[in-house]
XYZ file of C-alpha atoms in Angstrom:
480
model
C 0.000 0.000 0.000
C 1.445 3.356 -1.060
C 2.143 5.875 1.678
C 0.249 9.154 1.782
C 2.326 11.983 0.240
C 3.273 14.809 2.609
C 2.250 18.360 1.728
C 4.479 21.408 1.907
C 3.545 25.059 2.249
C 4.076 25.546 -1.527
C 1.165 23.188 -2.206
C -1.140 25.887 -0.833
C 0.171 28.724 -3.069
C -2.115 30.650 -5.389
C -0.970 30.204 -9.057
C -1.327 33.959 -9.665
C 0.355 35.612 -6.641
C 2.513 32.576 -5.757
C 1.748 32.949 -2.044
C -0.564 31.169 0.422
C -4.200 31.494 -0.666
C -6.075 34.436 0.793
C -9.863 33.904 0.711
C -9.647 31.158 -1.960
C -12.550 30.616 -4.390
C -13.348 27.497 -6.428
C -14.014 27.712 -10.192
C -16.117 25.263 -12.184
C -12.931 23.816 -13.686
C -11.851 22.800 -10.122
C -8.988 25.320 -9.937
C -8.687 27.556 -6.865
C -7.343 31.130 -6.692
C -7.314 34.050 -4.292
C -10.536 36.038 -4.708
C -8.620 39.296 -5.173
C -6.155 37.704 -7.635
C -9.010 36.275 -9.724
C -10.870 39.603 -9.778
C -7.726 41.486 -10.895
C -7.047 38.906 -13.647
C -10.609 39.146 -14.952
C -10.474 42.951 -14.972
C -7.236 42.894 -16.953
C -8.405 40.245 -19.421
C -11.920 41.558 -19.811
C -13.222 37.970 -19.657
C -14.092 35.470 -16.923
C -11.379 32.949 -17.848
C -9.510 30.624 -15.518
C -5.895 31.878 -15.251
C -4.679 28.244 -15.225
C -6.631 26.410 -17.936
C -8.309 29.372 -19.730
C -11.743 27.736 -19.461
C -14.620 30.208 -19.332
C -16.427 30.591 -16.015
C -20.142 31.247 -16.248
C -20.358 32.229 -12.551
C -19.010 35.743 -11.944
C -19.146 35.228 -8.155
C -17.476 31.838 -7.599
C -18.008 30.203 -4.154
C -15.436 30.160 -1.396
C -13.314 27.001 -1.083
C -14.060 26.527 2.643
C -11.764 23.525 3.234
C -8.817 25.166 1.502
C -9.476 28.425 3.320
C -9.288 26.713 6.719
C -6.019 24.983 5.879
C -4.483 28.193 4.572
C -5.530 30.149 7.663
C -3.768 27.532 9.788
C -0.608 27.972 7.710
C -0.797 31.744 8.052
C -1.345 31.465 11.809
C 1.723 29.248 12.071
C 3.691 31.849 10.095
C 2.622 34.568 12.516
C 3.603 32.451 15.532
C 7.025 31.714 14.079
C 7.529 35.373 13.305
C 6.532 36.311 16.853
C 8.926 33.739 18.297
C 11.790 35.039 16.180
C 10.945 38.575 17.236
C 11.042 37.669 20.942
C 14.352 35.858 20.514
C 15.736 38.983 18.905
C 14.432 41.126 21.792
C 11.599 42.583 19.725
C 7.883 42.853 20.498
C 5.931 40.215 18.597
C 3.002 42.594 18.095
C 4.877 45.738 17.023
C 8.403 44.508 16.111
C 9.869 47.192 18.366
C 12.569 46.828 21.014
C 11.360 45.540 24.385
C 12.005 48.316 26.897
C 9.478 47.881 29.737
C 7.946 45.162 31.924
C 4.172 44.790 32.336
C 3.319 43.874 35.948
C -0.109 42.627 34.944
C 0.871 40.219 32.149
C 4.321 39.540 33.669
C 5.968 40.009 30.251
C 8.404 42.486 28.668
C 6.731 44.994 26.305
C 7.742 47.706 23.848
C 6.908 51.434 23.815
C 3.877 50.863 21.564
C 2.418 48.453 24.098
C 2.543 51.259 26.672
C 0.086 53.402 24.690
C -2.005 54.941 27.538
C -5.035 55.209 25.260
C -5.087 51.431 24.848
C -3.610 50.113 28.077
C -4.414 52.629 30.781
C -5.072 49.947 33.401
C -1.694 48.272 33.134
C 1.357 48.981 35.258
C 4.655 49.400 33.426
C 8.221 49.702 34.662
C 11.513 49.821 32.841
C 13.440 46.579 32.572
C 16.160 47.975 34.841
C 13.576 48.846 37.518
C 11.628 45.583 37.386
C 14.428 43.021 37.168
C 16.041 43.542 40.638
C 12.701 43.326 42.462
C 11.628 40.161 40.711
C 15.011 38.524 41.257
C 14.628 39.194 44.975
C 11.088 37.778 44.886
C 12.394 34.537 43.378
C 14.898 33.906 46.167
C 12.330 32.456 48.671
C 11.191 29.979 46.023
C 14.440 28.080 46.416
C 14.020 27.283 50.117
C 10.972 24.950 49.918
C 12.519 23.208 46.925
C 15.769 22.657 48.794
C 13.885 21.416 51.867
C 11.890 19.031 49.695
C 15.117 17.647 48.235
C 16.402 16.967 51.763
C 13.132 15.256 52.723
C 13.123 13.074 49.623
C 16.749 12.130 50.177
C 15.743 11.039 53.698
C 13.043 8.820 52.206
C 15.599 7.474 49.772
C 17.909 6.447 52.615
C 14.963 4.742 54.352
C 14.090 2.870 51.176
C 17.700 1.761 50.767
C 17.747 0.451 54.358
C 14.457 -1.349 53.751
C 15.885 -2.929 50.608
C 18.853 -4.233 52.596
C 16.471 -5.558 55.266
C 14.436 -7.373 52.604
C 17.605 -8.987 51.302
C 18.510 -10.013 54.860
C 15.057 -11.505 55.352
C 15.387 -13.381 52.099
C 18.834 -14.681 53.079
C 17.668 -15.902 56.489
C 14.508 -17.483 55.086
C 16.536 -19.246 52.415
C 18.819 -20.719 55.060
C 15.899 -22.027 57.104
C 14.169 -23.496 54.081
C 17.347 -25.371 53.182
C 17.654 -26.782 56.701
C 14.060 -28.023 56.618
C 14.498 -29.694 53.307
C 17.707 -31.414 54.445
C 15.561 -33.146 57.059
C 13.129 -34.325 54.381
C 15.894 -36.254 52.504
C 16.828 -36.404 48.883
C 13.463 -37.348 47.373
C 11.985 -34.019 48.559
C 14.578 -31.879 46.792
C 12.098 -31.025 44.097
C 9.767 -29.482 46.687
C 12.669 -27.562 48.130
C 13.607 -26.131 44.743
C 10.038 -25.040 44.109
C 9.839 -23.111 47.368
C 13.243 -21.526 46.902
C 12.173 -20.357 43.474
C 9.024 -18.821 44.964
C 11.110 -17.035 47.581
C 13.542 -15.786 44.969
C 10.707 -14.476 42.848
C 9.200 -12.669 45.833
C 12.577 -11.225 46.751
C 13.057 -9.958 43.205
C 9.554 -8.482 43.134
C 10.088 -6.790 46.501
C 13.500 -5.484 45.488
C 12.119 -4.330 42.135
C 9.363 -2.496 43.998
C 11.910 -0.794 46.236
C 14.118 -0.080 43.211
C 11.148 1.536 41.456
C 10.399 3.652 44.528
C 14.078 4.603 44.750
C 14.222 5.386 41.017
C 11.063 7.510 41.349
C 12.715 9.401 44.198
C 15.852 9.868 42.110
C 13.716 11.305 39.315
C 11.942 13.689 41.692
C 15.218 14.738 43.271
C 16.855 15.254 39.877
C 13.863 17.282 38.689
C 13.933 19.494 41.760
C 17.686 19.944 41.493
C 17.305 20.901 37.822
C 14.585 23.362 38.795
C 16.784 24.891 41.472
C 19.685 25.100 39.057
C 17.494 26.725 36.395
C 16.149 29.299 38.839
C 19.647 30.110 40.063
C 20.881 30.495 36.482
C 17.937 32.710 35.542
C 18.436 34.892 38.608
C 21.998 35.435 37.537
C 21.034 36.221 33.947
C 20.598 39.629 32.328
C 17.378 41.531 32.957
C 15.698 40.918 29.611
C 16.242 37.137 29.346
C 15.318 36.767 33.006
C 12.063 38.678 32.706
C 11.147 37.015 29.415
C 11.260 33.630 31.157
C 9.952 34.898 34.477
C 6.361 33.729 34.125
C 7.141 30.158 33.046
C 9.927 29.954 35.622
C 7.554 31.012 38.409
C 5.001 28.408 37.346
C 7.647 25.696 37.258
C 8.825 26.603 40.726
C 5.353 25.995 42.171
C 5.621 22.232 41.663
C 6.390 20.407 44.895
C 5.944 16.616 44.733
C 4.141 14.817 47.525
C 6.086 12.711 49.985
C 6.157 9.078 48.886
C 4.001 6.583 50.700
C 5.606 4.601 53.488
C 6.593 1.080 52.573
C 3.834 -1.318 53.598
C 4.574 -4.694 55.144
C 3.274 -6.216 51.926
C 6.511 -5.101 50.267
C 8.581 -7.132 52.743
C 9.314 -10.806 52.324
C 6.261 -12.718 53.543
C 8.296 -15.027 55.747
C 5.278 -16.770 57.211
C 4.165 -17.856 53.747
C 7.463 -19.670 53.174
C 8.147 -21.045 56.667
C 4.743 -21.383 58.303
C 3.579 -25.031 58.414
C 6.276 -25.933 55.919
C 6.537 -29.561 56.964
C 2.756 -29.947 57.021
C 2.620 -28.912 53.368
C 4.448 -32.106 52.419
C 3.098 -34.315 55.218
C 1.122 -36.487 52.801
C 4.490 -38.089 51.904
C 6.358 -37.721 55.190
C 3.623 -37.782 57.826
C 5.919 -39.056 60.537
C 8.048 -35.885 60.328
C 5.146 -33.426 60.432
C 4.664 -30.958 63.264
C 1.756 -28.565 62.846
C 0.977 -25.403 64.810
C -2.445 -23.815 64.272
C -0.970 -20.308 64.492
C 2.274 -18.994 62.992
C 3.699 -15.638 64.105
C 4.120 -12.818 61.597
C 7.561 -11.169 62.048
C 6.466 -8.174 59.956
C 4.118 -7.180 62.829
C 6.523 -7.900 65.716
C 7.577 -5.086 68.045
C 11.283 -4.247 67.866
C 11.713 -5.514 71.463
C 10.588 -9.023 70.562
C 12.657 -11.908 69.286
C 10.852 -14.692 67.404
C 12.075 -18.253 66.982
C 13.178 -19.335 63.524
C 10.120 -21.570 63.127
C 7.872 -18.605 64.111
C 6.113 -20.369 67.002
C 7.649 -18.682 70.075
C 8.433 -15.146 71.234
C 10.604 -13.653 73.965
C 11.489 -10.115 75.014
C 14.905 -8.946 73.789
C 17.074 -5.906 73.180
C 15.584 -3.470 70.688
C 16.338 -4.344 67.086
C 17.330 -1.108 65.373
C 17.200 -2.164 61.712
C 13.547 -3.202 61.507
C 11.489 -1.232 58.957
C 8.805 0.876 60.633
C 6.033 -0.438 58.380
C 2.400 0.357 59.331
C 1.653 -3.221 60.432
C 4.430 -3.314 63.064
C 3.612 -2.719 66.763
C 5.124 0.145 68.740
C 4.808 0.607 72.484
C 4.020 -2.851 73.874
C 6.054 -5.950 72.948
C 3.324 -7.497 70.825
C 3.055 -9.613 67.686
C 0.201 -11.076 65.636
C -0.447 -14.416 64.047
C 0.210 -14.481 60.327
C -3.382 -15.426 59.469
C -6.523 -13.510 60.384
C -9.987 -15.035 60.789
C -13.295 -13.689 59.496
C -15.434 -16.808 59.918
C -15.489 -20.247 61.519
C -14.110 -21.749 64.730
C -10.391 -21.618 65.532
C -8.376 -22.827 68.506
C -4.738 -22.658 69.628
C -2.807 -23.414 72.831
C -0.041 -21.176 74.156
C 2.554 -22.336 76.661
C 3.109 -19.312 78.934
C 5.322 -21.165 81.445
C 7.106 -18.889 83.924
C 6.853 -15.637 81.983
C 6.417 -12.730 84.408
C 4.396 -10.534 82.018
C 2.318 -11.946 79.193
C -1.006 -11.571 77.385
C -2.741 -13.842 74.876
C -5.947 -13.211 72.961
C -7.362 -11.802 69.730
C -7.309 -8.332 68.192
C -9.255 -6.589 65.414
C -7.393 -5.831 62.206
C -8.213 -2.109 62.363
C -6.539 -1.494 65.737
C -3.876 1.200 65.376
C -0.478 -0.262 66.244
C 1.748 2.815 66.445
C 0.858 3.769 70.014
C -0.370 2.112 73.199
C -3.622 0.235 72.776
C -6.386 2.121 74.587
C -9.578 0.797 76.107
C -12.285 -0.597 73.792
C -10.219 -0.645 70.656
C -10.826 -4.258 69.613
C -8.442 -6.259 71.847
C -9.636 -9.123 74.076
C -7.139 -11.108 76.167
C -6.180 -12.899 79.356
C -2.822 -12.016 80.843
C -0.468 -12.000 83.804
C 1.487 -9.020 85.161
C 2.766 -7.878 88.539
C 2.025 -11.223 90.186
C -1.694 -11.265 89.311
C -3.884 -12.584 86.508
C -6.343 -10.442 84.659
C -8.656 -10.060 81.694
C -9.427 -7.004 79.633
C -9.488 -5.121 76.345
C -6.373 -2.971 76.799
C -2.988 -3.338 78.443
C -3.851 -0.617 80.965
C -7.359 -1.720 82.025
C -6.959 -5.138 83.637
C -9.780 -6.786 85.599
C -8.564 -9.285 88.162
C -8.928 -13.055 87.735
C -8.683 -14.991 91.002
C -6.867 -18.267 90.334
C -5.706 -20.841 92.881
C -2.997 -22.352 90.667
C -0.535 -21.024 88.170
C -1.458 -21.283 84.489
C 1.116 -23.085 82.373
C -0.781 -23.458 79.083
C -3.647 -21.264 77.944
C -6.109 -22.227 75.233
C -7.797 -19.591 73.091
C -10.892 -20.604 71.162
C -12.504 -18.194 68.718
C -15.974 -18.704 67.293
C -16.184 -15.784 64.893
C -19.684 -16.488 63.623
C -21.183 -16.694 67.132
C -19.098 -13.765 68.405
C -17.424 -15.688 71.221
C -13.860 -15.992 72.541
C -13.118 -18.367 75.422
C -9.912 -18.742 77.470
C -9.180 -22.082 79.158
C -6.494 -23.299 81.556
C -5.446 -26.465 79.693
C -3.743 -28.034 82.730
C -6.930 -27.983 84.842
C -9.380 -27.908 81.907
C -11.009 -24.848 83.523
C -12.640 -21.961 81.676
C -11.081 -18.710 82.891
C -12.938 -16.092 80.866
C -15.482 -15.778 78.035
C -15.869 -12.770 75.736
C -19.043 -12.174 73.752
C -18.798 -9.651 70.953
C -20.333 -9.386 67.484
C -17.352 -9.255 65.125
C -17.539 -7.120 61.999
C -13.991 -7.482 60.693
C -11.034 -9.840 60.548
C -9.422 -10.673 63.905
C -5.897 -11.950 64.464
C -4.298 -14.018 67.237
C -2.531 -11.613 69.619
C 0.560 -12.267 71.771
C 2.454 -10.114 74.270
C 5.551 -11.088 76.268
C 7.658 -8.731 78.367
C 9.946 -11.370 79.851
C 13.493 -11.955 78.599
C 14.026 -15.308 80.319
C 10.867 -17.241 79.476
C 9.334 -17.353 75.987
C 5.704 -17.850 75.035
C 5.319 -20.816 72.719
C 2.471 -21.970 70.498
C 1.879 -25.647 71.197
C 1.896 -27.981 68.163
C -1.066 -30.292 67.635
C -1.420 -33.800 66.243
C -2.169 -33.737 62.544
C -3.026 -36.119 59.757
C -3.576 -35.845 56.064
C -6.795 -37.383 54.817
C -8.715 -37.292 51.562
C -12.441 -36.800 51.796
C -14.500 -38.090 48.922
C -17.845 -36.360 48.437
C -20.554 -38.773 47.423
C -22.521 -37.625 44.363
C -26.129 -36.682 44.994
C -28.641 -39.148 43.570
C -31.229 -37.003 41.803
C -33.314 -39.874 40.479
């Protein structure tokens, strides 16, 4: 298929005046000419002939060629714009082709003496270029400060993102090591399963690192843009009066752009360790049932307070020295040494046992997903628990409002049973098989297992349960 030929400006020239058509008319012979050129030609010839083909036109008032007229007006408009641009580059007024000598405070543009005609522009304020330039240079100085402060803020975010990227890589490295150890225990014939999980981890690490790289690259772009803006403003301020004032309006508009601070990195960007390590052996227990150990709840390290240390298999927690390199993602607890289970519940019945042992300060229960985790948990915020602190047992819905529980014996293992549909949470002393406390509440959102331990010597541990892998065959319904 042949390509469409491109048209040049000469294709729109009148054959008589050899310039762009002005008010073109269309003759019966299909030729077009300027109306004035055609009229002059007819007057000179004394006949209504076409100047191109000499055919006689019976219509002495030929119609306007509307399509051609519109195209020619566009060409003429483009000519005028180019001429105006060349005039401004040469320091001339685009409207009057005179030297630019004054600055209009209303339009924020340099103007010539003709533009200052008081009979036409009495409401405008004019100053000479030498008078206006110093004031406007001074006015541009404060624009630099917010831009410079924004650069510093974005560079701070960049450093945080870089630290988070390194933390993600550390998470990935530690998780990889643990996965390898687990698979060594499962012997050679499970190597294929091991490879599959390592590949999934590697893919997640790459995705997380790519996400952080994108955020870092976006910050680099913003920083580079702001630095370029600052540099441009500084160069313009140091320029001569006329070039500075000619670019003043666009420069001022450009300086108004201040990008928003980037969003904080969510825990979803971190390596989802629980997905790779939680119940790992159970996932392959259909082939190696004798080696399976299953815990109904797995801890989520991305929610753990910096003063908590979790076991490598994510089933126990103990108070420790503050970890300084943890990302401060929105899901992580501040204030109390708390951590959540990796899986939330929004229906059904769920149960888990926690070995509290000799911990001197602990709490176990459930918490609503919407509870704010960046400060101390206040009363009636969606937390229900049984705990031990200061030598006494208690129940409550915040760490500060504890109702006493009178117990004759020390609790070693506490069972938490959640019936989400019925709105019921019960706490049982497993050793004596005694119900300690029952909470009744109509749940409207996902709730998570909640754990708190402020003891460095005695961890809280989620007790594993007996498990088996079975296949349930559903009998087809006989509809006869």
